[in-house]
Coordinates of N, CA and C in Angstrom, one line a residue:
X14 N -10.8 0.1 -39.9 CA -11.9 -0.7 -39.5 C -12.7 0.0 -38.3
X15 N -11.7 0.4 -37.2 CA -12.6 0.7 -36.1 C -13.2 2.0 -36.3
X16 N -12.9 3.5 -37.4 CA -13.3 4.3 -38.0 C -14.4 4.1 -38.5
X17 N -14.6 3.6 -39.2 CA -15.8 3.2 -40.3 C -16.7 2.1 -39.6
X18 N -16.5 0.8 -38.9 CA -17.6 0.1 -38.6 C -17.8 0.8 -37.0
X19 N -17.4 1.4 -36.5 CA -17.3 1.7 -35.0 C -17.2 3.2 -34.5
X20 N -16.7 4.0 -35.7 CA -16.9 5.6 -35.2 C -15.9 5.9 -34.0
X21 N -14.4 5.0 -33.7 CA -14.1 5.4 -32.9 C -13.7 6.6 -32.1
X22 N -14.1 7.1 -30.8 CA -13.7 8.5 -30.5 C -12.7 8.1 -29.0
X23 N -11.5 8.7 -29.0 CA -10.6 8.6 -28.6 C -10.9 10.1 -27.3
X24 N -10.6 10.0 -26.2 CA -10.5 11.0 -25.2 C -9.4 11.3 -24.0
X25 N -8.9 12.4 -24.1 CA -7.5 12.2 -23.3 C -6.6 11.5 -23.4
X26 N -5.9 11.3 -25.2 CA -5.3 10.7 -25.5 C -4.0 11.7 -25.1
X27 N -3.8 13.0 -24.3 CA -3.0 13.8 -23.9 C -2.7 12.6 -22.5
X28 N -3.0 12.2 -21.8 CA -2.6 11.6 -20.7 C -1.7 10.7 -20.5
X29 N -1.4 10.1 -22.4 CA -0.5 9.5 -22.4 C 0.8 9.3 -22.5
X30 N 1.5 9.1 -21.5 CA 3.2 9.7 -21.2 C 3.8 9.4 -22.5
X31 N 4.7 10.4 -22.9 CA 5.8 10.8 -24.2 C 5.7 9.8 -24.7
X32 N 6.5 8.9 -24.1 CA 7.2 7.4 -24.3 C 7.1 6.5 -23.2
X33 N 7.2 5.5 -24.1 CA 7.8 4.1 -23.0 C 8.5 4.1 -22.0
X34 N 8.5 3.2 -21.0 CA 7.4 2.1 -20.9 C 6.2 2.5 -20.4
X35 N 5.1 2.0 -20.0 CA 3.8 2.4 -19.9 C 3.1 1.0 -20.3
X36 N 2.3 0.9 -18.9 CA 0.9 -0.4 -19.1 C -0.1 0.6 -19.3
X37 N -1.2 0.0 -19.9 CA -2.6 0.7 -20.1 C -3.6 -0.3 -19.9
X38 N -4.3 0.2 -18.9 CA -5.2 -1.0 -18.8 C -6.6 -0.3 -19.0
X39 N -7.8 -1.6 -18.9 CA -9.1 -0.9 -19.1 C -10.3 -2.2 -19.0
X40 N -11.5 -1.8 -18.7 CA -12.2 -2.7 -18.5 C -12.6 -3.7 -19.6
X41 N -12.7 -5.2 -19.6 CA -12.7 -5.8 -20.6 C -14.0 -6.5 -20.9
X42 N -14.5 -6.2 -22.1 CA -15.9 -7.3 -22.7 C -15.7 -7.7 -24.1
X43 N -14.8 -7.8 -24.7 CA -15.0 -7.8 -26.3 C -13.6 -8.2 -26.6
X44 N -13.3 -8.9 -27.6 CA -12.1 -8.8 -28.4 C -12.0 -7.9 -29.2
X45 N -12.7 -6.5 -29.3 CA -12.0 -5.4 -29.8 C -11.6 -4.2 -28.5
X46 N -11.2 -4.9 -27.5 CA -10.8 -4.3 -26.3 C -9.1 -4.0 -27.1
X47 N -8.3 -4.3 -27.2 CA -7.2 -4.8 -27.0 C -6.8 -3.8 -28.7
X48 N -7.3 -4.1 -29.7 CA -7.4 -3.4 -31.1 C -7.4 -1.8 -30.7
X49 N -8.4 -1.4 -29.9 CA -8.9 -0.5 -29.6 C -8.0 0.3 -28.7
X50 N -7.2 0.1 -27.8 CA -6.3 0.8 -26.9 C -5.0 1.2 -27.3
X51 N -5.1 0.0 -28.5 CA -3.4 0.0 -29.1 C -3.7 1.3 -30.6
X52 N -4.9 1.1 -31.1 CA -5.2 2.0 -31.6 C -5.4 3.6 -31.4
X53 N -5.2 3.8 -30.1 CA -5.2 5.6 -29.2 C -3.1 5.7 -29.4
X54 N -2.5 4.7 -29.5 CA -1.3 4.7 -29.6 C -0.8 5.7 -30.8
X55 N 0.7 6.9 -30.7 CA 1.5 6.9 -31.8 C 2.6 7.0 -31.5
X56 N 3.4 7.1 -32.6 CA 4.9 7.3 -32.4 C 5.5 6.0 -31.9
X57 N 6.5 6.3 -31.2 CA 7.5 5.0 -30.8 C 6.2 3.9 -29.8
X58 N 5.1 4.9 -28.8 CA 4.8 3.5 -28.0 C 3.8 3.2 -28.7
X59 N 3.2 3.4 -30.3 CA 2.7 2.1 -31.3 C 3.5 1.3 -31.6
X60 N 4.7 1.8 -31.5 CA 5.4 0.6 -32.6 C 5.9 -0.9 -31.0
X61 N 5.6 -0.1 -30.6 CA 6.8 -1.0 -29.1 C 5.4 -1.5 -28.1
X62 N 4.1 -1.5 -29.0 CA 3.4 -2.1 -28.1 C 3.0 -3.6 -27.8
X63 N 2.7 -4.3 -27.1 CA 2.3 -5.6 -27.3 C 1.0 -5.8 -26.0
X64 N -0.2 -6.6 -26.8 CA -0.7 -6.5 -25.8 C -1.0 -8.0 -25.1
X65 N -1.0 -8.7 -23.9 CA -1.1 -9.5 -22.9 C -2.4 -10.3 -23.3
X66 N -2.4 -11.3 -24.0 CA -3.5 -11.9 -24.3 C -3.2 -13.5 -23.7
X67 N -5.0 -13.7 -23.4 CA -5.3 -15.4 -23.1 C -4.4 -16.3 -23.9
X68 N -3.3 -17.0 -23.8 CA -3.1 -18.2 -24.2 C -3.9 -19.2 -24.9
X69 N -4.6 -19.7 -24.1 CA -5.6 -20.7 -24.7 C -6.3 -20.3 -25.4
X70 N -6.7 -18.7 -25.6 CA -8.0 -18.4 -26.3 C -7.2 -17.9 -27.6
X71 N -5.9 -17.4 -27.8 CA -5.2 -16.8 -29.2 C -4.3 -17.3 -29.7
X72 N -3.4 -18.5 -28.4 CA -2.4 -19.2 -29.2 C -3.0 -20.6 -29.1
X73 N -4.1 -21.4 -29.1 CA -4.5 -22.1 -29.2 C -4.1 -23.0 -30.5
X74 N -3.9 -22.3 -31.9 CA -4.3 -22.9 -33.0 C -3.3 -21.9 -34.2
X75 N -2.9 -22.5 -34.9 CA -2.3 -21.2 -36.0 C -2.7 -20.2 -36.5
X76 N -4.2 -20.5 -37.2 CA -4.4 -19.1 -37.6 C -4.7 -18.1 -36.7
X77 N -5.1 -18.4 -34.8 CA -5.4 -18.0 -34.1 C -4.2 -17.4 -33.4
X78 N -3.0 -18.0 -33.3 CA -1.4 -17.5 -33.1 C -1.4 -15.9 -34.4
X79 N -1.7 -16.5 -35.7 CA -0.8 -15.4 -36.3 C -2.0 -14.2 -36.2
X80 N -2.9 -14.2 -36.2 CA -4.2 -12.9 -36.3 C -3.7 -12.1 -34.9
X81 N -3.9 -13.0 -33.4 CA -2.6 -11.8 -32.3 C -1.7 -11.4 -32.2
X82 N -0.8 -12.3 -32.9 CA 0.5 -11.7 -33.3 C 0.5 -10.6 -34.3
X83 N -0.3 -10.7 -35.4 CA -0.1 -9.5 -36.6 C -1.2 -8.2 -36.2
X84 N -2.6 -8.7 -35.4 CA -3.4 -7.5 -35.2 C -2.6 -6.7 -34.0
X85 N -2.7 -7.5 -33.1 CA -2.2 -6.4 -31.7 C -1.1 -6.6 -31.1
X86 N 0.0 -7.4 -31.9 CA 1.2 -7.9 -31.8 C 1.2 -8.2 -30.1
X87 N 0.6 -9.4 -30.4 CA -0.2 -9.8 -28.9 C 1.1 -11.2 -28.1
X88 N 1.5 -10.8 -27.2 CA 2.4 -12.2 -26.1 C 1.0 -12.7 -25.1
X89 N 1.2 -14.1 -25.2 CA 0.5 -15.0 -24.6 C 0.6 -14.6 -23.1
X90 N -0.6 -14.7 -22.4 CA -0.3 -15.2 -21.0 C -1.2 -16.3 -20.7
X91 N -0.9 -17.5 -19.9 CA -1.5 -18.7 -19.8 C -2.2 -18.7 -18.8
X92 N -3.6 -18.7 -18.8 CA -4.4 -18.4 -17.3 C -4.4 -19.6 -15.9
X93 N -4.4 -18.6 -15.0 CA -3.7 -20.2 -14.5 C -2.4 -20.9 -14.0
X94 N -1.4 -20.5 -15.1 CA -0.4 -21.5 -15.4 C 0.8 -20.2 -15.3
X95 N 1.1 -19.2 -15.4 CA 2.0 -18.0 -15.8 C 2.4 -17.7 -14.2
X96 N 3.6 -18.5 -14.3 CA 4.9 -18.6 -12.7 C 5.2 -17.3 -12.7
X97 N 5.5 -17.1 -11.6 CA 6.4 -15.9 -10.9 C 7.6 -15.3 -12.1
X98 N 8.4 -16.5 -12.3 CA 9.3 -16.2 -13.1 C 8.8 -15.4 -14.5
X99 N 7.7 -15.9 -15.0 CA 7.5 -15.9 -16.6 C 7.0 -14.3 -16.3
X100 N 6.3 -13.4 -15.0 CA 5.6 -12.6 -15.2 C 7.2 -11.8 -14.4
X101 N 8.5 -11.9 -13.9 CA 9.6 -11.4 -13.9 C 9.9 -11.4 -15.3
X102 N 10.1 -11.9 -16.2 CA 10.5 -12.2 -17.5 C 9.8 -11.0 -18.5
X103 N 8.6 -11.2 -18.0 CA 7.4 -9.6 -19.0 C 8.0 -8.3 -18.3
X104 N 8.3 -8.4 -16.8 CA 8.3 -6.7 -16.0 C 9.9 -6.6 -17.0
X105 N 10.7 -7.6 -16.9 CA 11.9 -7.0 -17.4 C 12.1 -6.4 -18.6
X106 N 11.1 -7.5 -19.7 CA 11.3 -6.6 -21.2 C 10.5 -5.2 -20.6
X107 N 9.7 -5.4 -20.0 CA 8.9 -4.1 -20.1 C 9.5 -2.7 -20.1
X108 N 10.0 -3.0 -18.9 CA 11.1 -1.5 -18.5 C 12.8 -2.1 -19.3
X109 N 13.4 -2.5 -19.7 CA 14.6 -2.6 -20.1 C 14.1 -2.4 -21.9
X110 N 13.5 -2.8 -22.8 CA 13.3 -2.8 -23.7 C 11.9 -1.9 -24.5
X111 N 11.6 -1.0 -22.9 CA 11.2 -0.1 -22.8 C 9.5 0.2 -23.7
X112 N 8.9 -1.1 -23.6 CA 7.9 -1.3 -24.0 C 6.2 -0.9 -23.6
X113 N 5.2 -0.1 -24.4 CA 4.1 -0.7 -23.8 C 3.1 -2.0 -23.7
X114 N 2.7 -2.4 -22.6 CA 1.8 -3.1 -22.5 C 0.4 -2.9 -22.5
X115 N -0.4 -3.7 -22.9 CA -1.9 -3.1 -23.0 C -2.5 -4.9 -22.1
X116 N -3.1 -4.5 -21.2 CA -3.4 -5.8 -20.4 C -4.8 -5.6 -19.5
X117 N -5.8 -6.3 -19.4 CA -7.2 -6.5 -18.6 C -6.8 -7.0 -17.6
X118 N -6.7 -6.2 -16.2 CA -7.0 -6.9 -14.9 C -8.1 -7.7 -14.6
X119 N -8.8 -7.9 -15.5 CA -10.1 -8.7 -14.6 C -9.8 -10.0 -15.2
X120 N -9.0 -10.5 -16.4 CA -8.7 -11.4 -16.5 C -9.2 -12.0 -17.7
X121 N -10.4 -11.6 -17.8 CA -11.6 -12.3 -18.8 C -12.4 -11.1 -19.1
X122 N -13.0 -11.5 -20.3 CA -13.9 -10.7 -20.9 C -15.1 -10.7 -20.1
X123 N -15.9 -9.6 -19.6 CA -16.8 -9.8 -18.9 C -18.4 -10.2 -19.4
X124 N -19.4 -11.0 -18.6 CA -20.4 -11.3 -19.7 C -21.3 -11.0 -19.3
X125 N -21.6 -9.4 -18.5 CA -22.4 -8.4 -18.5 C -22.1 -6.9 -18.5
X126 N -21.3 -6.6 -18.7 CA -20.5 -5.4 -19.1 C -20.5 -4.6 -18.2
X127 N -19.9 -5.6 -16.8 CA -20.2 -5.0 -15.3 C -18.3 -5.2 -15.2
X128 N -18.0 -4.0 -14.5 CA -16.5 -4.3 -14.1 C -16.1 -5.5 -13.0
X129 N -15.5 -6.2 -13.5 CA -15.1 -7.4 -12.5 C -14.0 -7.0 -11.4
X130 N -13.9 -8.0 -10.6 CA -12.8 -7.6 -9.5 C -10.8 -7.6 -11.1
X131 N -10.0 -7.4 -10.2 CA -8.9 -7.4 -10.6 C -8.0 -8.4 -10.3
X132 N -7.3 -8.6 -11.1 CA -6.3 -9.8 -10.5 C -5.0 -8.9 -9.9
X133 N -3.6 -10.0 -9.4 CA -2.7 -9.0 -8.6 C -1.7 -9.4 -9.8
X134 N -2.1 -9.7 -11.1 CA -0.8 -9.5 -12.0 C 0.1 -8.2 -11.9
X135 N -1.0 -7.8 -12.8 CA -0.9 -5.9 -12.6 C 0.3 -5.7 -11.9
X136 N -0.5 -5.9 -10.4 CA 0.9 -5.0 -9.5 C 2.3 -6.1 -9.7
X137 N 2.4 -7.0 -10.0 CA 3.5 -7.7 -9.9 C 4.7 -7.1 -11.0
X138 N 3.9 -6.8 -12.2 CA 4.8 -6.3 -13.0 C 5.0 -4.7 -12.8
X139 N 4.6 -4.1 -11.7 CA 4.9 -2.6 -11.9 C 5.6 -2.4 -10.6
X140 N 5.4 -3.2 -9.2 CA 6.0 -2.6 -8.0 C 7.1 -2.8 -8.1
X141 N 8.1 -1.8 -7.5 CA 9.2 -1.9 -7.8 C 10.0 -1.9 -9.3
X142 N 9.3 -1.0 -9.9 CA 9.5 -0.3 -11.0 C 9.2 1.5 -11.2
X143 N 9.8 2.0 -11.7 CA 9.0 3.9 -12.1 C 8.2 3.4 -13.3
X144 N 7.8 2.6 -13.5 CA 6.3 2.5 -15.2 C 4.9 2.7 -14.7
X145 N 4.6 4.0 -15.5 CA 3.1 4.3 -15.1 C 2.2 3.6 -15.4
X146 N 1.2 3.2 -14.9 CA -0.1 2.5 -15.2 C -1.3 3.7 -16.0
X147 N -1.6 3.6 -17.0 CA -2.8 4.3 -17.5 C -4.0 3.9 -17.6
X148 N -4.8 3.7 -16.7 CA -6.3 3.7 -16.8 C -6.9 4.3 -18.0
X149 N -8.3 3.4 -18.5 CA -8.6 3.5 -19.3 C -10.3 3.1 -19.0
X150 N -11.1 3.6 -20.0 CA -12.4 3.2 -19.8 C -13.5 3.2 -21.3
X151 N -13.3 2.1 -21.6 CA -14.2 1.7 -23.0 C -15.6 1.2 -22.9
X152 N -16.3 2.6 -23.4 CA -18.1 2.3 -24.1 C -18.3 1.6 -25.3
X153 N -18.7 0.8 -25.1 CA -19.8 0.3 -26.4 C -19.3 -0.8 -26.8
X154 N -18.0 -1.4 -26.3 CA -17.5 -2.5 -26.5 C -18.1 -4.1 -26.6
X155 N -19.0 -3.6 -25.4 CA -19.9 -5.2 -25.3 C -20.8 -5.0 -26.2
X156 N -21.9 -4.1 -26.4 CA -22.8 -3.8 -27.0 C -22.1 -4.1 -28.2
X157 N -21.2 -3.8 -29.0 CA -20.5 -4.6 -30.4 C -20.0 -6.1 -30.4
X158 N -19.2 -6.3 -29.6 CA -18.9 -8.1 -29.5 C -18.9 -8.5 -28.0
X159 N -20.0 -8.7 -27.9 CA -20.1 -9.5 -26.3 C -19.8 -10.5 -26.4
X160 N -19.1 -11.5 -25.9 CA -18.4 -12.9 -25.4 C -19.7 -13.8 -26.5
X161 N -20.6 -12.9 -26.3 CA -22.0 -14.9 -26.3 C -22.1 -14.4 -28.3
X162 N -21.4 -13.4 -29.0 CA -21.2 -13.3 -30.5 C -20.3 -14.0 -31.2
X163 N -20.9 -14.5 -32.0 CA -19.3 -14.5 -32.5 C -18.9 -13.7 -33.8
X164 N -19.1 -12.8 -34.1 CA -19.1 -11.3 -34.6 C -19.5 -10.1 -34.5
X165 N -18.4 -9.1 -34.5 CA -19.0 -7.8 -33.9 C -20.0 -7.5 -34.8
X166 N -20.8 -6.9 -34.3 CA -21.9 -5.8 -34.8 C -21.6 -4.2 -35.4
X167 N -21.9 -3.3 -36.2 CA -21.7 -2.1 -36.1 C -22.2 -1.7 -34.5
X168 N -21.3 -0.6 -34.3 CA -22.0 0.7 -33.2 C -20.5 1.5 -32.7
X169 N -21.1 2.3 -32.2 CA -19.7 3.3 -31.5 C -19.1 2.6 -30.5
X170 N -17.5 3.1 -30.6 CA -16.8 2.8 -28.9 C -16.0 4.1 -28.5
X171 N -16.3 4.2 -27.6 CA -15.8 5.5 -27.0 C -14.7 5.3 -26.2
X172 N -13.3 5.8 -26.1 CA -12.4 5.2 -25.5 C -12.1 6.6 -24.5
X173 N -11.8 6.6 -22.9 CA -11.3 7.8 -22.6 C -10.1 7.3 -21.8
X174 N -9.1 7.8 -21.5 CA -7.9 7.9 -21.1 C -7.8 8.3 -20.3
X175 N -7.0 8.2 -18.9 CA -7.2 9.0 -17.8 C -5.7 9.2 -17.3
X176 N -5.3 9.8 -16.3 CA -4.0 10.4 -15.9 C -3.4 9.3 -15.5
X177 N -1.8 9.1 -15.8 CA -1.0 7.8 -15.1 C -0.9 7.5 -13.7
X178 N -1.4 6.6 -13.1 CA -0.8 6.5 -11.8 C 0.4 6.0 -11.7
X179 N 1.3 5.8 -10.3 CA 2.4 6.0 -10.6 C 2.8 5.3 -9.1
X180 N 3.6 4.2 -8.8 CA 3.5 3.5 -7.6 C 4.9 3.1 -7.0
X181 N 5.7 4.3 -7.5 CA 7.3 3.8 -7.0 C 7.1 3.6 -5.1
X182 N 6.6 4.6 -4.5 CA 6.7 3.9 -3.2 C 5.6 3.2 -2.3
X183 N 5.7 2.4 -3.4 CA 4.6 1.6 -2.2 C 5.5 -0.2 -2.4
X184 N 5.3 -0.7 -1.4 CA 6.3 -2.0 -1.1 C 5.7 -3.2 -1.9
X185 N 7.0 -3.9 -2.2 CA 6.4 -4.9 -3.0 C 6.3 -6.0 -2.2
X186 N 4.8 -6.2 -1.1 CA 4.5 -7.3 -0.9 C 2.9 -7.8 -0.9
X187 N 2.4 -8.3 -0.1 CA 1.3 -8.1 0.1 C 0.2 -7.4 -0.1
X188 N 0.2 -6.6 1.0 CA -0.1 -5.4 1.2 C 0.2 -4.4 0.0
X189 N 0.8 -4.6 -0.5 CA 1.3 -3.5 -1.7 C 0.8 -3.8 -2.2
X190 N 0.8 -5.1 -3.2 CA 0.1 -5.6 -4.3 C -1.1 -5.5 -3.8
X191 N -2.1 -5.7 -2.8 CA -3.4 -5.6 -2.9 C -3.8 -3.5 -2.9
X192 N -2.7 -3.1 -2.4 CA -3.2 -1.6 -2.8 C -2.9 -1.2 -4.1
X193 N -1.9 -1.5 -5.1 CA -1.9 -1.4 -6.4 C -3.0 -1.5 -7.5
X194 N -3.3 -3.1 -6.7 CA -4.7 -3.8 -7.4 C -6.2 -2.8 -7.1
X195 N -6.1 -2.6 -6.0 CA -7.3 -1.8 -5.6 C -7.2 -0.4 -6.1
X196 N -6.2 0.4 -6.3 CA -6.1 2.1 -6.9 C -6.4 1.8 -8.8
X197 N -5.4 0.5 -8.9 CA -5.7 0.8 -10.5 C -7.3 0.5 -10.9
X198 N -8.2 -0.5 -10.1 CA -9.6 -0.7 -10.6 C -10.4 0.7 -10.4
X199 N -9.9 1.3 -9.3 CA -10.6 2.5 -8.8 C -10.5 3.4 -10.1
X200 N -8.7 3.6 -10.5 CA -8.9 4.9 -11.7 C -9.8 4.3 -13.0
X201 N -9.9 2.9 -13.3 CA -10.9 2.4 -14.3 C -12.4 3.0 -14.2
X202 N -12.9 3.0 -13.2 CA -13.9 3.3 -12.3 C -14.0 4.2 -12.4
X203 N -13.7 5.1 -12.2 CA -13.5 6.7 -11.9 C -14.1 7.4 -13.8
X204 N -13.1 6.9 -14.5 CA -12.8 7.2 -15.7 C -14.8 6.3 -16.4
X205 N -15.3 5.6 -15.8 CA -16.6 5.1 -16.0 C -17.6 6.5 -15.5
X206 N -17.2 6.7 -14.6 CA -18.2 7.4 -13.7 C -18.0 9.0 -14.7
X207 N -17.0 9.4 -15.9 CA -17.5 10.5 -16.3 C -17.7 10.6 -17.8
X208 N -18.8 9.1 -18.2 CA -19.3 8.9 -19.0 C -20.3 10.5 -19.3
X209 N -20.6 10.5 -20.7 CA -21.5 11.6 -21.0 C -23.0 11.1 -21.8

């Protein structure tokens, strides 16, 4: 689908580490954000991926449960509502079961195709772990399904990849979490800024 209605073109898919574990993050406008990332995937971290989706917006309803679960073999997170514990519970499959995750720091699909601030999930599940963060930066996303559609359109999405960041020493508190949060929006950013 994303070949043919969308022309997808994939860039610096070399950036992404051998294997698992590994989050990939990237800026969000569309529900083909999430299709799309898991799609630059092969080998073992396609099969071991799962990506971090709205609760209320995918597990809302059955057929809305099985379409995340079967498209992007998608685990709930409840906005809002997702305790300390439940996001200890994700860091642990993550690295023990040696999974990737595919997850939007800004929380929500954006509804100008402006990068939003980030939330401090992110760093909760990586400080105090060795799992790289991979930045990501997707064109054409909104322009195909912006939030106010409710079906994509044809057009291109260009997906580029960028080098892992990597946060074993930096402290898991505060102060940490808000410098985790602030380097990973930066490498999003960055990876925007060498649009062609």
């Amino acid at each position: 689908y994303l070949s043919v209605a969308h022309r997808l073109e994939v860039q610096g898919r070399e950036n992404l580490p051998a294997e698992p574990p590994f989050v990939m993050i990237a800026n969000h406008c569309s529900h083909l954000d999430a299709l799309t990332l898991a799609a630059a995937l092969r080998g073992p971290a396609a099969r071991q991926a799962h990506a971090l989706a709205a609760g209320e917006v995918f597990f809302g309803s059955d057929p809305g449960a099985a379409f995340a679960a079967y498209a992007i073999n998608a685990l709930p997170v409840w906005r809002g509502a997702t305790t300390r514990g439940a996001l200890e519970t994700l860091r642990t499959r993550l690295v023990e079961d040696r999974l990737v995750y595919i997850l939007f720091p800004e929380g929500t699909r954006s509804r100008t195709g402006e990068l939003g601030p980030f939330q401090a999930g992110l760093a909760r599940l990586v400080l105090g772990t060795e799992v790289p963060v991979v930045p990501c930066w997707l064109d054409g996303a909104f322009a195909c399904w912006p939030a106010s559609r409710r079906w994509p359109r044809p057009g291109t999405l260009r997906l580029r990849i960028g080098a892992p960041l990597r946060f074993q020493g930096v402290s898991n508190d505060a102060a940490g979490r808000a410098a985790v949060t602030e380097a990973c929006r930066a490498g999003v950013l960055a990876l925007r800024a060498e649009r062609t």
